[in-house]
PDB file of C-alpha atoms in Angstrom:
ATOM      1  CA  MET P  23     -31.697  12.568  69.385  1.00 90.00           C
ATOM      2  CA  TRP P  24     -33.790   9.607  68.017  1.00 89.00           C
ATOM      3  CA  ARG P  25     -32.884  10.936  64.699  1.00 90.00           C
ATOM      4  CA  ASN P  26     -29.254  10.886  65.085  1.00 92.00           C
ATOM      5  CA  LYS P  27     -27.823   7.588  63.804  1.00 91.00           C
ATOM      6  CA  ASN P  28     -24.557   8.124  65.740  1.00 90.00           C
ATOM      7  CA  ILE P  29     -26.334   7.729  69.038  1.00 94.00           C
ATOM      8  CA  HIS P  30     -27.873   4.017  69.821  1.00 94.00           C
ATOM      9  CA  PHE P  31     -29.425   4.625  73.326  1.00 95.00           C
ATOM     10  CA  TYR P  32     -30.076   7.989  75.289  1.00 96.00           C
ATOM     11  CA  LYS P  33     -31.859   9.178  78.203  1.00 95.00           C
ATOM     12  CA  LEU P  34     -32.795  12.599  79.339  1.00 94.00           C
ATOM     13  CA  LEU P  35     -32.539  12.877  82.863  1.00 94.00           C
ATOM     14  CA  GLY P  36     -33.414  15.047  85.884  1.00 93.00           C
ATOM     15  CA  CYS P  37     -30.950  15.519  88.889  1.00 92.00           C
ATOM     16  CA  GLY P  38     -31.379  15.569  92.539  1.00 84.00           C
ATOM     17  CA  LYS P  39     -29.768  17.944  94.926  1.00 78.00           C
ATOM     18  CA  GLY P  40     -26.550  17.319  96.555  1.00 67.00           C
ATOM     19  CA  GLY P  41     -25.001  15.033  94.191  1.00 64.00           C
ATOM     20  CA  THR P  42     -27.105  11.995  95.092  1.00 67.00           C
ATOM     21  CA  PHE P  43     -30.672  10.543  95.406  1.00 66.00           C
ATOM     22  CA  ASP P  44     -32.822  13.492  96.800  1.00 70.00           C
ATOM     23  CA  ILE P  45     -36.576  13.683  96.864  1.00 75.00           C
ATOM     24  CA  HIS P  46     -36.183  17.396  95.868  1.00 79.00           C
ATOM     25  CA  PRO P  47     -35.035  17.903  92.290  1.00 85.00           C
ATOM     26  CA  ASP P  48     -32.309  20.379  91.220  1.00 88.00           C
ATOM     27  CA  VAL P  49     -34.317  22.262  88.535  1.00 87.00           C
ATOM     28  CA  GLN P  50     -30.895  23.924  87.449  1.00 89.00           C
ATOM     29  CA  GLN P  51     -29.016  20.927  86.732  1.00 93.00           C
ATOM     30  CA  TRP P  52     -29.939  18.100  83.923  1.00 94.00           C
ATOM     31  CA  ALA P  53     -27.963  15.125  82.565  1.00 95.00           C
ATOM     32  CA  VAL P  54     -27.794  13.313  79.188  1.00 96.00           C
ATOM     33  CA  LEU P  55     -26.629   9.800  78.784  1.00 97.00           C
ATOM     34  CA  VAL P  56     -25.830   8.475  75.276  1.00 97.00           C
ATOM     35  CA  THR P  57     -24.280   5.407  73.782  1.00 97.00           C
ATOM     36  CA  THR P  58     -22.485   5.553  70.727  1.00 95.00           C
ATOM     37  CA  ASN P  59     -19.665   3.623  68.551  1.00 91.00           C
ATOM     38  CA  GLN P  60     -18.129   6.819  67.400  1.00 90.00           C
ATOM     39  CA  PRO P  61     -14.942   8.313  68.784  1.00 92.00           C
ATOM     40  CA  PHE P  62     -15.652  11.276  70.703  1.00 93.00           C
ATOM     41  CA  THR P  63     -14.227  14.606  69.656  1.00 93.00           C
ATOM     42  CA  ASN P  64     -16.491  17.336  70.806  1.00 94.00           C
ATOM     43  CA  ASN P  65     -20.367  17.704  71.979  1.00 94.00           C
ATOM     44  CA  GLN P  66     -21.202  19.176  68.571  1.00 94.00           C
ATOM     45  CA  THR P  67     -19.928  16.253  66.599  1.00 93.00           C
ATOM     46  CA  LEU P  68     -21.961  13.803  68.760  1.00 94.00           C
ATOM     47  CA  TYR P  69     -25.117  16.003  69.480  1.00 94.00           C
ATOM     48  CA  GLY P  70     -25.396  17.773  66.614  1.00 93.00           C
ATOM     49  CA  LYS P  71     -25.425  21.977  65.898  1.00 94.00           C
ATOM     50  CA  PHE P  72     -29.091  22.393  67.015  1.00 94.00           C
ATOM     51  CA  ILE P  73     -28.520  20.905  70.537  1.00 94.00           C
ATOM     52  CA  THR P  74     -25.314  22.529  71.128  1.00 95.00           C
ATOM     53  CA  ASN P  75     -26.627  25.840  69.984  1.00 96.00           C
ATOM     54  CA  TRP P  76     -29.584  25.303  72.212  1.00 95.00           C
ATOM     55  CA  TRP P  77     -27.033  25.020  75.262  1.00 95.00           C
ATOM     56  CA  LYS P  78     -25.260  27.994  74.122  1.00 96.00           C
ATOM     57  CA  SER P  79     -28.467  30.077  73.737  1.00 96.00           C
ATOM     58  CA  PHE P  80     -29.128  29.471  77.538  1.00 95.00           C
ATOM     59  CA  ASN P  81     -25.431  29.749  78.700  1.00 95.00           C
ATOM     60  CA  CYS P  82     -25.470  26.385  80.064  1.00 95.00           C
ATOM     61  CA  GLU P  83     -22.502  25.107  82.006  1.00 96.00           C
ATOM     62  CA  LEU P  84     -21.521  21.905  80.551  1.00 96.00           C
ATOM     63  CA  PHE P  85     -19.526  18.788  81.776  1.00 97.00           C
ATOM     64  CA  THR P  86     -18.902  15.816  79.703  1.00 97.00           C
ATOM     65  CA  VAL P  87     -17.486  12.538  80.720  1.00 98.00           C
ATOM     66  CA  VAL P  88     -16.293  10.061  78.000  1.00 97.00           C
ATOM     67  CA  LEU P  89     -16.579   6.348  79.341  1.00 97.00           C
ATOM     68  CA  HIS P  90     -15.894   2.924  78.230  1.00 97.00           C
ATOM     69  CA  PRO P  91     -17.933   0.254  79.984  1.00 97.00           C
ATOM     70  CA  THR P  92     -16.015  -2.594  81.665  1.00 97.00           C
ATOM     71  CA  GLU P  93     -18.145  -4.581  84.064  1.00 96.00           C
ATOM     72  CA  GLY P  94     -21.979  -4.755  84.812  1.00 96.00           C
ATOM     73  CA  HIS P  95     -25.287  -6.518  84.733  1.00 96.00           C
ATOM     74  CA  GLY P  96     -29.039  -5.708  84.700  1.00 96.00           C
ATOM     75  CA  LEU P  97     -31.261  -3.917  82.290  1.00 96.00           C
ATOM     76  CA  TRP P  98     -32.406  -0.610  81.536  1.00 96.00           C
ATOM     77  CA  ASP P  99     -36.128  -0.516  80.081  1.00 94.00           C
ATOM     78  CA  GLY P 100     -35.484  -4.316  79.014  1.00 95.00           C
ATOM     79  CA  LYS P 101     -32.204  -3.521  77.249  1.00 95.00           C
ATOM     80  CA  LYS P 102     -28.551  -3.977  77.809  1.00 96.00           C
ATOM     81  CA  PRO P 103     -27.550  -0.166  76.630  1.00 95.00           C
ATOM     82  CA  PHE P 104     -23.815  -1.139  77.007  1.00 96.00           C
ATOM     83  CA  GLY P 105     -23.819  -4.475  75.647  1.00 95.00           C
ATOM     84  CA  THR P 106     -23.086  -7.735  77.433  1.00 95.00           C
ATOM     85  CA  LEU P 107     -20.363  -7.120  79.973  1.00 96.00           C
ATOM     86  CA  PRO P 108     -18.552  -9.252  82.364  1.00 96.00           C
ATOM     87  CA  LYS P 109     -19.551  -9.023  86.026  1.00 92.00           C
ATOM     88  CA  GLN P 110     -15.885  -8.733  87.069  1.00 90.00           C
ATOM     89  CA  THR P 111     -12.428  -7.647  85.193  1.00 92.00           C
ATOM     90  CA  ALA P 112      -8.868  -6.723  86.340  1.00 90.00           C
ATOM     91  CA  GLU P 113      -9.541  -3.133  84.972  1.00 88.00           C
ATOM     92  CA  ASP P 114      -8.671  -0.551  87.731  1.00 90.00           C
ATOM     93  CA  GLY P 115      -7.465   3.115  88.034  1.00 92.00           C
ATOM     94  CA  LEU P 116     -10.107   5.973  87.807  1.00 96.00           C
ATOM     95  CA  THR P 117     -13.511   4.282  87.816  1.00 96.00           C
ATOM     96  CA  ALA P 118     -17.100   5.555  87.196  1.00 97.00           C
ATOM     97  CA  VAL P 119     -20.019   3.764  88.451  1.00 96.00           C
ATOM     98  CA  LEU P 120     -23.830   3.985  87.175  1.00 96.00           C
ATOM     99  CA  THR P 121     -26.226   2.401  89.538  1.00 93.00           C
ATOM    100  CA  ARG P 122     -29.856   2.690  88.224  1.00 94.00           C
ATOM    101  CA  ALA P 123     -33.016   1.154  89.366  1.00 94.00           C
ATOM    102  CA  THR P 124     -37.017   1.153  88.783  1.00 95.00           C
ATOM    103  CA  ILE P 125     -38.646   1.352  92.452  1.00 94.00           C
ATOM    104  CA  ARG P 126     -41.556  -0.777  92.974  1.00 95.00           C
ATOM    105  CA  LEU P 127     -44.507   1.523  93.821  1.00 94.00           C
ATOM    106  CA  SER P 128     -45.156  -0.427  97.036  1.00 95.00           C
ATOM    107  CA  LYS P 129     -41.550   0.135  98.082  1.00 92.00           C
ATOM    108  CA  LEU P 130     -41.158   3.790  97.330  1.00 91.00           C
ATOM    109  CA  LYS P 131     -41.658   4.750 101.249  1.00 91.00           C
ATOM    110  CA  ALA P 132     -39.199   2.285 102.244  1.00 88.00           C
ATOM    111  CA  PHE P 133     -36.605   3.441  99.552  1.00 87.00           C
ATOM    112  CA  TRP P 134     -36.694   6.935 100.422  1.00 85.00           C
ATOM    113  CA  GLN P 135     -36.712   6.438 104.046  1.00 85.00           C
ATOM    114  CA  ASN P 136     -33.358   4.843 103.608  1.00 83.00           C
ATOM    115  CA  VAL P 137     -31.699   6.900 101.030  1.00 77.00           C
ATOM    116  CA  GLN P 138     -30.178   9.595 103.387  1.00 75.00           C
ATOM    117  CA  ALA P 139     -28.431   7.034 105.692  1.00 72.00           C
ATOM    118  CA  ALA P 140     -26.959   5.228 102.643  1.00 71.00           C
ATOM    119  CA  ALA P 141     -25.698   8.614 100.877  1.00 72.00           C
ATOM    120  CA  SER P 142     -24.470  10.572 103.922  1.00 72.00           C
ATOM    121  CA  PRO P 143     -21.081   8.976 104.181  1.00 75.00           C
ATOM    122  CA  LEU P 144     -20.517   9.479 100.340  1.00 80.00           C
ATOM    123  CA  GLN P 145     -18.910  12.609 100.340  1.00 81.00           C
ATOM    124  CA  LYS P 146     -16.240  11.892 102.940  1.00 85.00           C
ATOM    125  CA  ALA P 147     -15.427   8.428 101.514  1.00 88.00           C
ATOM    126  CA  GLU P 148     -11.845   7.877 100.556  1.00 92.00           C
ATOM    127  CA  GLY P 149     -11.092   8.041  96.949  1.00 94.00           C
ATOM    128  CA  PHE P 150     -14.470   9.692  96.046  1.00 94.00           C
ATOM    129  CA  LEU P 151     -14.177  12.254  93.484  1.00 95.00           C
ATOM    130  CA  MET P 152     -17.743  13.321  92.321  1.00 94.00           C
ATOM    131  CA  SER P 153     -21.382  12.198  91.925  1.00 92.00           C
ATOM    132  CA  VAL P 154     -24.687  13.232  90.413  1.00 92.00           C
ATOM    133  CA  GLY P 155     -28.001  11.870  91.476  1.00 90.00           C
ATOM    134  CA  ILE P 156     -30.094  11.735  88.137  1.00 92.00           C
ATOM    135  CA  GLY P 157     -33.470  10.120  87.269  1.00 90.00           C
ATOM    136  CA  GLU P 158     -35.865   9.634  84.288  1.00 90.00           C
ATOM    137  CA  VAL P 159     -39.184   9.646  86.449  1.00 88.00           C
ATOM    138  CA  PRO P 160     -39.255  11.739  89.780  1.00 84.00           C
ATOM    139  CA  TRP P 161     -39.049   9.428  92.785  1.00 85.00           C
ATOM    140  CA  ILE P 162     -39.697   6.117  90.716  1.00 91.00           C
ATOM    141  CA  LYS P 163     -36.804   5.761  88.237  1.00 92.00           C
ATOM    142  CA  GLN P 164     -33.533   6.722  90.093  1.00 90.00           C
ATOM    143  CA  ALA P 165     -29.775   6.503  89.533  1.00 90.00           C
ATOM    144  CA  THR P 166     -26.472   7.592  90.642  1.00 90.00           C
ATOM    145  CA  PHE P 167     -23.469   8.257  88.789  1.00 94.00           C
ATOM    146  CA  SER P 168     -20.354   8.501  90.696  1.00 94.00           C
ATOM    147  CA  VAL P 169     -16.320   8.670  90.092  1.00 96.00           C
ATOM    148  CA  TRP P 170     -13.589   7.208  92.311  1.00 96.00           C
ATOM    149  CA  GLN P 171     -10.025   7.207  92.403  1.00 96.00           C
ATOM    150  CA  ASN P 172      -9.856   3.345  91.826  1.00 94.00           C
ATOM    151  CA  LYS P 173     -12.279   0.426  92.199  1.00 92.00           C
ATOM    152  CA  GLN P 174     -10.984  -0.555  95.716  1.00 92.00           C
ATOM    153  CA  ALA P 175     -11.994   2.862  97.004  1.00 92.00           C
ATOM    154  CA  MET P 176     -15.508   2.400  95.457  1.00 90.00           C
ATOM    155  CA  LYS P 177     -15.947  -1.178  96.638  1.00 87.00           C
ATOM    156  CA  GLN P 178     -14.818  -0.017 100.331  1.00 89.00           C
ATOM    157  CA  TYR P 179     -17.750   2.606 100.161  1.00 85.00           C
ATOM    158  CA  ALA P 180     -20.225   0.407  98.540  1.00 81.00           C
ATOM    159  CA  TYR P 181     -19.492  -2.805 100.886  1.00 79.00           C
ATOM    160  CA  GLY P 182     -17.474  -1.479 103.718  1.00 80.00           C
ATOM    161  CA  THR P 183     -19.714   1.339 104.986  1.00 76.00           C
ATOM    162  CA  LYS P 184     -22.219  -0.022 107.454  1.00 79.00           C
ATOM    163  CA  GLN P 185     -25.122   2.345 106.247  1.00 77.00           C
ATOM    164  CA  HIS P 186     -24.820   1.641 102.754  1.00 75.00           C
ATOM    165  CA  ALA P 187     -24.114  -2.109 103.194  1.00 78.00           C
ATOM    166  CA  GLN P 188     -27.281  -2.248 105.091  1.00 82.00           C
ATOM    167  CA  VAL P 189     -29.513  -0.625 102.427  1.00 80.00           C
ATOM    168  CA  ILE P 190     -27.924  -3.027  99.875  1.00 81.00           C
ATOM    169  CA  GLY P 191     -29.133  -5.902 102.146  1.00 84.00           C
ATOM    170  CA  LYS P 192     -32.654  -4.399 102.325  1.00 87.00           C
ATOM    171  CA  THR P 193     -33.143  -3.991  98.646  1.00 87.00           C
ATOM    172  CA  ARG P 194     -32.464  -7.715  98.134  1.00 87.00           C
ATOM    173  CA  LYS P 195     -34.278  -9.016 101.009  1.00 89.00           C
ATOM    174  CA  GLU P 196     -37.370  -6.570 100.571  1.00 91.00           C
ATOM    175  CA  ASN P 197     -37.317  -6.613  96.629  1.00 93.00           C
ATOM    176  CA  TRP P 198     -37.576  -2.960  96.427  1.00 92.00           C
ATOM    177  CA  TYR P 199     -36.632  -2.846  92.617  1.00 93.00           C
ATOM    178  CA  SER P 200     -38.587  -4.123  89.696  1.00 95.00           C
ATOM    179  CA  GLU P 201     -35.564  -3.454  87.402  1.00 96.00           C
ATOM    180  CA  GLU P 202     -31.867  -2.403  88.020  1.00 96.00           C
ATOM    181  CA  LEU P 203     -28.684  -1.798  86.266  1.00 96.00           C
ATOM    182  CA  PHE P 204     -25.072  -1.734  87.743  1.00 96.00           C
ATOM    183  CA  VAL P 205     -22.284  -0.698  85.469  1.00 97.00           C
ATOM    184  CA  ARG P 206     -18.648   0.287  85.867  1.00 97.00           C
ATOM    185  CA  PHE P 207     -16.638   2.322  83.566  1.00 97.00           C
ATOM    186  CA  LYS P 208     -13.223   3.454  82.557  1.00 96.00           C
ATOM    187  CA  VAL P 209     -13.038   7.109  82.493  1.00 97.00           C
ATOM    188  CA  LEU P 210     -11.547   8.278  79.050  1.00 96.00           C
ATOM    189  CA  GLN P 211     -11.967  12.007  78.962  1.00 96.00           C
ATOM    190  CA  ALA P 212     -13.497  14.793  81.058  1.00 97.00           C
ATOM    191  CA  SER P 213     -14.169  18.323  79.749  1.00 95.00           C
ATOM    192  CA  GLY P 214     -16.000  21.305  80.837  1.00 96.00           C
ATOM    193  CA  THR P 215     -17.175  22.249  84.267  1.00 96.00           C
ATOM    194  CA  LEU P 216     -19.527  21.138  87.079  1.00 93.00           C
ATOM    195  CA  ASN P 217     -20.310  23.694  89.623  1.00 91.00           C
ATOM    196  CA  GLY P 218     -17.355  25.790  88.332  1.00 94.00           C
ATOM    197  CA  ILE P 219     -14.734  23.074  88.322  1.00 95.00           C
ATOM    198  CA  ASN P 220     -13.634  19.898  86.565  1.00 96.00           C
ATOM    199  CA  PRO P 221     -13.377  17.477  89.381  1.00 95.00           C
ATOM    200  CA  LEU P 222     -11.594  14.965  87.309  1.00 96.00           C
ATOM    201  CA  GLN P 223      -9.020  17.182  85.857  1.00 94.00           C
ATOM    202  CA  ASP P 224      -6.109  16.162  88.192  1.00 94.00           C
ATOM    203  CA  TYR P 225      -6.853  12.335  87.549  1.00 93.00           C
ATOM    204  CA  LEU P 226      -6.675  12.281  83.921  1.00 90.00           C
ATOM    205  CA  HIS P 227      -3.345  12.132  81.735  1.00 72.00           C
TER     206      HIS P 227
END
């Protein structure tokens, strides 16, 4: 990918089980995140023939979400991969969220002890559509990508759910992260399937 001039930033990511942070990896599921200024037409146009033929040769199930960043703050490896974004906008509707952090080694135990309590209400949250737990380095560099019917539903879970709000408070008070990034996106397209379905199909027009 580093030779692809259409891709400006990319990460190859492992996945956790259950659609969120999990200390146990899902070795059958992987994620690729890329940024590009080119209009998306299909995976082959973006990634090239070699990579798409590689996926085909292993009969991989593919799910692709095309996003436009709208709000956010923070860094990823010291960079702003989505550019300089406002912290708040009036943008609403189908909303994707990427939360990513590098966990301090001294805070790993505290982080993983609190993950389940924060994540357990996620699947039943109003307006929740899908999530994937992703990471660059097992246990240390972790992220969650989730999609919501609207921004209000996402905020209600993040700040209105007691368990999740308490963990957010702990991350600040105890300084768990050496680097973090939070970005919201407008969902433009979703194609392919994830575990046999397209979870966003009914929400895109």
